[in-house]
């Protein structure tokens, strides 16, 4: 059984297209998972960051390394990072700044 050059090219193109679609789908799933994790953690951390920022402003905490909402958010995230599971830590890898922005935004708006 012999295949023509056209059949081989069509089959190869179809396989490449299937691989591209699967890779794209995986990338979309990872992106959406990161978004969901960031949003849930931002909701969870915003009240604690707000409390820490208020305590600094009321001089209840001395020698704090932050004075704004982003600093408070970063402090809470650093404190909570060891408690996160491996999946959340993996999904938040390289996206800590986005999480800080979300927590700061939630603090300013009073929650999501």
XYZ file of C-alpha atoms in Angstrom:
112
model
C 0.000 0.000 0.000
C 1.581 3.194 -1.195
C 0.606 6.707 -0.201
C 0.846 9.654 -2.509
C 2.849 12.696 -1.563
C -0.374 14.690 -1.203
C -1.839 12.181 1.297
C 1.346 12.241 3.368
C 1.400 16.046 3.442
C -2.293 16.217 4.408
C -1.865 13.646 7.194
C 1.231 15.409 8.547
C -0.489 18.792 8.438
C -3.481 17.385 10.269
C -1.293 15.923 13.036
C 0.613 19.182 13.432
C -2.654 21.102 13.633
C -3.981 18.715 16.289
C -0.817 19.180 18.356
C -1.074 22.977 18.080
C -4.718 22.891 19.184
C -3.906 20.702 22.206
C -0.990 22.943 23.257
C -3.197 26.030 22.908
C -5.954 24.395 24.973
C -3.472 23.515 27.724
C -2.157 27.089 27.738
C -5.698 28.477 28.073
C -6.470 26.070 30.933
C -3.297 27.087 32.791
C -4.069 30.787 32.245
C -7.618 30.396 33.583
C -6.402 28.354 36.555
C -3.891 31.083 37.446
C -6.621 33.699 37.218
C -8.925 31.695 39.509
C -6.182 31.079 42.063
C -5.171 34.747 42.056
C -8.740 35.857 42.521
C -9.451 33.466 45.394
C -6.193 34.327 47.160
C -6.821 38.040 46.665
C -10.204 37.671 48.352
C -8.619 35.675 51.147
C -5.628 37.951 51.759
C -7.219 41.396 51.352
C -8.765 41.561 54.855
C -5.502 40.516 56.553
C -3.478 42.991 54.489
C -5.969 45.721 55.377
C -5.623 44.861 59.073
C -1.832 44.966 58.834
C -1.897 48.312 57.045
C -4.290 49.773 59.649
C -2.064 48.494 62.444
C 0.937 50.222 60.865
C -1.014 53.455 60.425
C -2.203 53.276 64.049
C 1.395 52.650 65.175
C 0.495 49.256 66.631
C 3.197 47.615 64.504
C 6.635 49.152 64.719
C 9.438 48.738 62.174
C 7.152 47.587 59.365
C 8.779 47.265 55.977
C 5.738 48.704 54.206
C 3.532 51.768 54.340
C 1.050 51.226 51.512
C -1.477 48.620 50.403
C 0.932 46.944 47.962
C 3.523 46.536 50.712
C 0.955 45.113 53.094
C -0.266 42.713 50.405
C 3.295 41.582 49.683
C 3.919 41.031 53.424
C 0.799 38.864 53.763
C 1.718 36.869 50.657
C 5.250 36.254 51.926
C 3.847 35.160 55.275
C 1.333 32.783 53.690
C 3.509 31.383 50.874
C 4.845 28.384 52.874
C 1.277 27.364 53.745
C 0.154 27.145 50.100
C -0.021 23.790 48.390
C 2.352 22.935 45.552
C -0.300 23.579 42.890
C -1.077 27.107 44.067
C 2.621 27.899 44.464
C 3.242 26.610 40.935
C 0.357 28.590 39.469
C 1.503 31.763 41.229
C 5.106 31.398 40.127
C 6.036 34.609 38.289
C 2.647 36.192 38.966
C 3.128 37.538 42.474
C 2.956 41.147 41.247
C -0.457 40.496 39.703
C -1.633 39.017 43.013
C -0.282 42.043 44.903
C -2.218 44.333 42.553
C -5.400 42.289 43.043
C -5.071 42.300 46.846
C -4.367 46.054 46.837
C -7.365 46.664 44.592
C -9.580 44.528 46.844
C -8.378 46.433 49.890
C -9.223 49.770 48.285
C -12.623 48.651 46.992
C -13.600 46.794 50.150
C -13.590 43.312 48.617
C -14.663 41.593 45.438
